[in-house]
XYZ file of N, CA and C in Angstrom:
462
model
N -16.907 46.674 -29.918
C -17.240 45.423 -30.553
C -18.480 45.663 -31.411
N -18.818 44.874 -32.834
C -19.216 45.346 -33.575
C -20.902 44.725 -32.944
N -21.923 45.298 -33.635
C -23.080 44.079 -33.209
C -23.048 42.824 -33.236
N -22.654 42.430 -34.831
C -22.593 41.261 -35.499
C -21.754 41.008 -34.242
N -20.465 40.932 -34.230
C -19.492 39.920 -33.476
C -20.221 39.956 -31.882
N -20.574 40.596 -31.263
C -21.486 40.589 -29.942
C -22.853 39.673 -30.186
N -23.026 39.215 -31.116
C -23.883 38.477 -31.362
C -23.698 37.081 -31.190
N -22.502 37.066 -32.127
C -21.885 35.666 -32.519
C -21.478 35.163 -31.163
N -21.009 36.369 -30.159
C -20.397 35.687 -29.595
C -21.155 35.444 -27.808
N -22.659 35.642 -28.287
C -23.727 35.231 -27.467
C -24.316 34.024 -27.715
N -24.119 33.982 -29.205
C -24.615 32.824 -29.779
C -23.614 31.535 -29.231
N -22.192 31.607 -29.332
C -21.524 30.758 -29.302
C -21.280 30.111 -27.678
N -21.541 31.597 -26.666
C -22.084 31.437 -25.080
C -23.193 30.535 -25.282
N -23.901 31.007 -25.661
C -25.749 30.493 -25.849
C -25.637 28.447 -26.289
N -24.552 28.658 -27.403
C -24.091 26.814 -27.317
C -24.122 26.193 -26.503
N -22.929 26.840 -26.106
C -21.999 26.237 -24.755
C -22.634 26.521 -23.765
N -23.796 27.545 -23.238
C -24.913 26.956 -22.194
C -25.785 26.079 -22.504
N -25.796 25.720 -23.663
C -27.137 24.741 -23.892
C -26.425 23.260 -23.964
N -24.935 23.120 -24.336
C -24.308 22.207 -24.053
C -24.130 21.909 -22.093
N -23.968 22.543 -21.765
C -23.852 22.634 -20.163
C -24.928 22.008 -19.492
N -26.217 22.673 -20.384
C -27.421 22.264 -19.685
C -27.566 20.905 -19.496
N -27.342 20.220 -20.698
C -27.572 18.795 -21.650
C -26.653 18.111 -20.216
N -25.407 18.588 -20.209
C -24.709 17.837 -19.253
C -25.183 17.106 -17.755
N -26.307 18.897 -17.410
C -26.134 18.883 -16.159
C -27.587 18.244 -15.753
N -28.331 18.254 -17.265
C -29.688 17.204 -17.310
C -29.244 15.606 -17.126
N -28.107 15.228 -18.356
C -27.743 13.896 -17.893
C -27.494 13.486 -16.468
N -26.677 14.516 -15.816
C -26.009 14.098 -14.296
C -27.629 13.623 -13.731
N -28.628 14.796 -13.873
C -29.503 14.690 -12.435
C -30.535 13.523 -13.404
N -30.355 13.284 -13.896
C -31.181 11.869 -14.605
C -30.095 10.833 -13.895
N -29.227 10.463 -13.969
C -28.637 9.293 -13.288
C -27.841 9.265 -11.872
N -28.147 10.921 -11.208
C -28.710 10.974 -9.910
C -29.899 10.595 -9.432
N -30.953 10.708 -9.901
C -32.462 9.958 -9.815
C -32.095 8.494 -9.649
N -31.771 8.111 -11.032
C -31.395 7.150 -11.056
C -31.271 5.779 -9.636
N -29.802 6.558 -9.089
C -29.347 6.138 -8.444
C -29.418 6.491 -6.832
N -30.839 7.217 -6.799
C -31.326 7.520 -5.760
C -32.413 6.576 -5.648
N -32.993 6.019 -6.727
C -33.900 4.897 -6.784
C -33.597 3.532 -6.338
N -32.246 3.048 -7.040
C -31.563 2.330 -6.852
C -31.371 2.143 -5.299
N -30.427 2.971 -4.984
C -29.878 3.395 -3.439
C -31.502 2.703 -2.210
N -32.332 3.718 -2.973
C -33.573 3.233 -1.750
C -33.983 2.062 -1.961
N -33.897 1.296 -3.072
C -34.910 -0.050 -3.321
C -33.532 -1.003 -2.569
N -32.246 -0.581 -2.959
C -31.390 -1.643 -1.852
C -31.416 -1.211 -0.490
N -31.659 0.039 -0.138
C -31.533 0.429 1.480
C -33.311 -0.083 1.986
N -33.955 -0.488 1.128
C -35.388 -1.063 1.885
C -35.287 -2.892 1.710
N -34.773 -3.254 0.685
C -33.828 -4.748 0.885
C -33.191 -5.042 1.556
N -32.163 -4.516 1.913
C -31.416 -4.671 3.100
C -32.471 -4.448 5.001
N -33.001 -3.627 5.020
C -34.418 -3.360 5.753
C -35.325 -4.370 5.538
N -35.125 -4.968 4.897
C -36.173 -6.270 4.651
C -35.166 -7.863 5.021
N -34.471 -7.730 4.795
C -33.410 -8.894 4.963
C -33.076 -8.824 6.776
N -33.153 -7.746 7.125
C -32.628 -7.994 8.375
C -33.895 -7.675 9.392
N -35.024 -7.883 8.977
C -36.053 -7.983 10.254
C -36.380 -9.694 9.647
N -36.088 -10.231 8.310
C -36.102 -11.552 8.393
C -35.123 -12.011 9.229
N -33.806 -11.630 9.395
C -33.147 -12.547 10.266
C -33.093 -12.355 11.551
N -33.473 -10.795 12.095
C -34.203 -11.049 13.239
C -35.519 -11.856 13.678
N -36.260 -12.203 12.771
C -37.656 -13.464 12.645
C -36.933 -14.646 12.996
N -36.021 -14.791 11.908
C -35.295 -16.544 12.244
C -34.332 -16.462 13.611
N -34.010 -15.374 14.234
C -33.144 -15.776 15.452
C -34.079 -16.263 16.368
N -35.457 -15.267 16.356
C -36.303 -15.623 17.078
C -36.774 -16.915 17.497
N -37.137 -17.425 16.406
C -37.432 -19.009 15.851
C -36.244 -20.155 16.224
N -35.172 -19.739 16.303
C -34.018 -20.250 16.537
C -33.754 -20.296 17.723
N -33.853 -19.253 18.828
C -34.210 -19.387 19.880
C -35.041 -20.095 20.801
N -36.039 -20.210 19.980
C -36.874 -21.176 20.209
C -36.840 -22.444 20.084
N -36.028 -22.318 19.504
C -35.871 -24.376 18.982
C -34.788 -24.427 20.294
N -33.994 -23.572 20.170
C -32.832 -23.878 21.670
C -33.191 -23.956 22.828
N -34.393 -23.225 23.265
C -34.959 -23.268 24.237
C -35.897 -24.653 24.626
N -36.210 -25.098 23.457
C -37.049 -26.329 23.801
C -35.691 -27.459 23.853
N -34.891 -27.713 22.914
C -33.553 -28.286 23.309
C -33.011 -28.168 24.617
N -32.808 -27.110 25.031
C -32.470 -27.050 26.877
C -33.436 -27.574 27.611
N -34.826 -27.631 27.478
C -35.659 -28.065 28.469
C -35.682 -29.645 28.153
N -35.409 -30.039 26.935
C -35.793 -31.156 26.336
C -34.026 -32.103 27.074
N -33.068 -32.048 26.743
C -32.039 -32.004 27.027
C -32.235 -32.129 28.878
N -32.485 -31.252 29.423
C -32.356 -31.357 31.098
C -34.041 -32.618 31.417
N -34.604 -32.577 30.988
C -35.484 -33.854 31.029
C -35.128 -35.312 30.676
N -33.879 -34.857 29.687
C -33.438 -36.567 29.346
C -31.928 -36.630 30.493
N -31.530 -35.843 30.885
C -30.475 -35.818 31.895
C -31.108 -36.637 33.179
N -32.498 -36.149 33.701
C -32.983 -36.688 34.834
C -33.415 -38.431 34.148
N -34.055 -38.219 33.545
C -34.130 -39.881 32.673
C -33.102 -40.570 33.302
N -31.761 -40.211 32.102
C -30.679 -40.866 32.285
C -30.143 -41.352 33.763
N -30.599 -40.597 34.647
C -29.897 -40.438 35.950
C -31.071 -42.018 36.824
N -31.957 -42.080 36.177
C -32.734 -42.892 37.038
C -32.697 -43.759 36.065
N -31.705 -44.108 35.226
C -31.778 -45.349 34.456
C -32.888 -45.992 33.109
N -33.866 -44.411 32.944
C -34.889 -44.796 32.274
C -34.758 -44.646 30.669
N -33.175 -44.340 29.913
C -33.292 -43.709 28.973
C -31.974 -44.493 29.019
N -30.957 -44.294 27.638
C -29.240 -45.011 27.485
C -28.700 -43.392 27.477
N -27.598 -43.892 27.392
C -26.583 -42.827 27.374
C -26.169 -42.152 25.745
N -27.168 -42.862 24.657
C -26.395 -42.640 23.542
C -28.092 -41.420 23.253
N -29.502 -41.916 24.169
C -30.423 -41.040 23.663
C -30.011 -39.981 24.402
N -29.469 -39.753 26.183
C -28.773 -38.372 26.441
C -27.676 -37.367 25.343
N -26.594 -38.598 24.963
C -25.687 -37.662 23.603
C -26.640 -37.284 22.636
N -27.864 -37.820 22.152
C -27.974 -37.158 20.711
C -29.121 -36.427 21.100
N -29.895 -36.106 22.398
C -30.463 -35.052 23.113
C -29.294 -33.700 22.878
N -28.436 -34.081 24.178
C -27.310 -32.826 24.039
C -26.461 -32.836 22.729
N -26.217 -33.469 21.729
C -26.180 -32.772 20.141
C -27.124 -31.761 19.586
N -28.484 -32.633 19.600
C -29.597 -31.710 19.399
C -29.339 -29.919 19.850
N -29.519 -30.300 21.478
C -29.101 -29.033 21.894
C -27.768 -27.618 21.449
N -26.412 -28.961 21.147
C -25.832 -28.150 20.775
C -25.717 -27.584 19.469
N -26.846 -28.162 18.273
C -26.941 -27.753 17.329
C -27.442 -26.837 17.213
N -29.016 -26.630 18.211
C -29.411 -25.559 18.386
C -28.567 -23.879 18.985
N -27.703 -24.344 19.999
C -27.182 -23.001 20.330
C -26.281 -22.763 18.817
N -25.904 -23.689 17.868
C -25.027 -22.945 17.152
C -25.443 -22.136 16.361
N -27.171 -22.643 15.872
C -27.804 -21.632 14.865
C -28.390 -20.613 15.448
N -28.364 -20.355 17.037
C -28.720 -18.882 17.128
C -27.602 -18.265 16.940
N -25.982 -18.702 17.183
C -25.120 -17.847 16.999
C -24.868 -17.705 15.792
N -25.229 -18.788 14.639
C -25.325 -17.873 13.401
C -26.249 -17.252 12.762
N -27.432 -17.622 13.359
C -28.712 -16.265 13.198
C -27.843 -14.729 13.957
N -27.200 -14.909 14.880
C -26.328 -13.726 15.264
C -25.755 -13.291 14.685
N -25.159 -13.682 13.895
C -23.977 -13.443 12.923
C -24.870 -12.900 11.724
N -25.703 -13.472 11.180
C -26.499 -13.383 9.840
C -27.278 -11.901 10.522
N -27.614 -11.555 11.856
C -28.304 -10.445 11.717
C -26.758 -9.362 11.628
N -26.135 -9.289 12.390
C -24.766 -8.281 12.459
C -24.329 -7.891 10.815
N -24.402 -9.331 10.112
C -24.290 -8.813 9.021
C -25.151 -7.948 8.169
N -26.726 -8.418 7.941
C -27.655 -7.594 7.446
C -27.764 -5.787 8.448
N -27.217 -6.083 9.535
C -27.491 -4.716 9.788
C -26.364 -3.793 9.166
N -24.836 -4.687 9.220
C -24.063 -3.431 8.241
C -24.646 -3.693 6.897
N -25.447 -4.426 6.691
C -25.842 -4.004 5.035
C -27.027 -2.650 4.859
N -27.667 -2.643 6.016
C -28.097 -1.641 6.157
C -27.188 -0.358 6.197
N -26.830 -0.492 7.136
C -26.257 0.955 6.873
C -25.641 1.471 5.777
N -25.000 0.148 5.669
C -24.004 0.766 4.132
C -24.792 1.470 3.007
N -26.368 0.758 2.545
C -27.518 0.866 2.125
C -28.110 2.678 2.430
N -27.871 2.734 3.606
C -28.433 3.803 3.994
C -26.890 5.401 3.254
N -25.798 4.660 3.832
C -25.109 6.027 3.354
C -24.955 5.845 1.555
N -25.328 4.691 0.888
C -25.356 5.218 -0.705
C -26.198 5.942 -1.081
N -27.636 5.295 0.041
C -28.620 6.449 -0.441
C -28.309 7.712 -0.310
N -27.562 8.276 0.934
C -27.104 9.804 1.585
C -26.685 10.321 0.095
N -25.829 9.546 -0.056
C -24.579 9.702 -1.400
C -25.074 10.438 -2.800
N -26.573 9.409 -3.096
C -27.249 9.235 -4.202
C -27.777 10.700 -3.944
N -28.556 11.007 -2.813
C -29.541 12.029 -2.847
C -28.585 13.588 -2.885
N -27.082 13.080 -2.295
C -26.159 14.551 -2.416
C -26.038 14.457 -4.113
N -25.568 13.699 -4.755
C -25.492 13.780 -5.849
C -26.422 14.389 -7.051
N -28.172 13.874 -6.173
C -28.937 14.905 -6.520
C -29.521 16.428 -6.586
N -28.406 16.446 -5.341
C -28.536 18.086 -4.825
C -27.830 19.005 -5.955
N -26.678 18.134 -6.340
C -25.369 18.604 -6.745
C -26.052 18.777 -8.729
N -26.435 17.823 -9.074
C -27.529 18.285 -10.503
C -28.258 19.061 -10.089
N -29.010 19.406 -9.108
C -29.817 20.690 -9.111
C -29.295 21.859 -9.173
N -28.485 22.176 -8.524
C -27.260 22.905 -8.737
C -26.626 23.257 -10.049
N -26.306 22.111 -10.369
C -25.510 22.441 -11.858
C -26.621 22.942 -12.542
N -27.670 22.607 -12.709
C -28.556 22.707 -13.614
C -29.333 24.582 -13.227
N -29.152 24.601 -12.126
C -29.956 25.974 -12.135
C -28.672 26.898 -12.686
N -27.195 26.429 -12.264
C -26.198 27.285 -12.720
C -26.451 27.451 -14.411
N -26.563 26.034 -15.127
C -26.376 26.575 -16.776
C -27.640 27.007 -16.637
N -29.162 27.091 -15.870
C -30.372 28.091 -16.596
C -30.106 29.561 -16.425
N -29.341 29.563 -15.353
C -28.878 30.758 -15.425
C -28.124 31.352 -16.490
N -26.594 30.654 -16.756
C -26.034 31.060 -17.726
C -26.630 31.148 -18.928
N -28.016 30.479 -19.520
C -28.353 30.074 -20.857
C -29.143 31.319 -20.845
N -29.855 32.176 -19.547
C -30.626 33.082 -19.596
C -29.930 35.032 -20.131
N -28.580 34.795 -19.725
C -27.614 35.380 -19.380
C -27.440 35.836 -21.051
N -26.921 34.398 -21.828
C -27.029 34.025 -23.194
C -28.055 34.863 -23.527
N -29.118 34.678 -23.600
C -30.516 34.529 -24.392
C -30.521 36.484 -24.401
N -30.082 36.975 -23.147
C -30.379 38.171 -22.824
C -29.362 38.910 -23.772
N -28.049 38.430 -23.638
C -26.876 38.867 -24.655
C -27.598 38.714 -25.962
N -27.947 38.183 -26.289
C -28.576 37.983 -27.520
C -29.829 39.004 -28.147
N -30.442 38.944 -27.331
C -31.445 39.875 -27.442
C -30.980 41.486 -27.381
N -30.520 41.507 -26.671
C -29.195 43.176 -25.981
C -28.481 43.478 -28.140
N -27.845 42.456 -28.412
C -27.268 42.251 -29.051
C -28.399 42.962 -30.782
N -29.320 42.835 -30.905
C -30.207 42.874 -31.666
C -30.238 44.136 -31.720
């Protein structure tokens, strides 16, 4: 092979690694990206669900004073000191309360699979970043490979 054409055809390698590179720069730019992304929703989601563990808490609490409040108007009622319609809207009270801890229950079960889910995009995001590092040391390699053909070539 002649110089010239061993040249050209380092040069035309030497492109097409520097095209490669470009590629494998875009990937790990919107691997970052989306490793940023990934953590600011996997610490939202981490934030959403120690709030709704706060409100079960709180919710609990309101039920708990409803049960005590509730078995105080039961004894009332029983000695004639209260009607029967302030016992029903005592035990409404109450049963309103047990329903919002079971959907503070529900509201945490849910934020915790939002966590996780949160947690494996991040996994996802950061393999994806592995995977541009990778590509990218492969074309510095190849572009070096190039550069050397080139020079050889001279």
């Amino acid at each position: 092979m002649s110089a010239d054409r061993m040249m050209s055809h380092h040069r035309n390698c030497s492109e097409g690694e520097q095209g490669t590179f470009r590629v494998a720069t875009a990937y790990k730019a919107i691997a970052q990206t989306d490793v940023a992304a990934a953590e600011l929703e996997s610490q939202k989601a981490r934030d959403e669900l120690s709030a709704k563990k706060e409100d079960r808490v709180e919710r609990q609490a309101e039920l708990k004073y409803a049960d005590q409040e509730f078995a105080r108007e039961q004894g009332l009622y029983k000695q004639g000191a209260i009607s029967l319609d302030e016992l029903q809207t005592s035990q409404r009270d109450r049963d309103t309360a047990a329903a919002k801890v079971q959907s503070a229950d529900a509201a945490i079960r849910s934020a915790t699979q939002s966590v996780a889910i949160a947690g494996k995009r991040a996994v996802s995001a950061r393999q994806m970043g592995s995977e541009a590092d990778a590509k990218l040391s492969v074309a510095n390699s190849e572009a070096g490979q190039a550069q050397e053909g080139i020079a050889q070539a001279h």
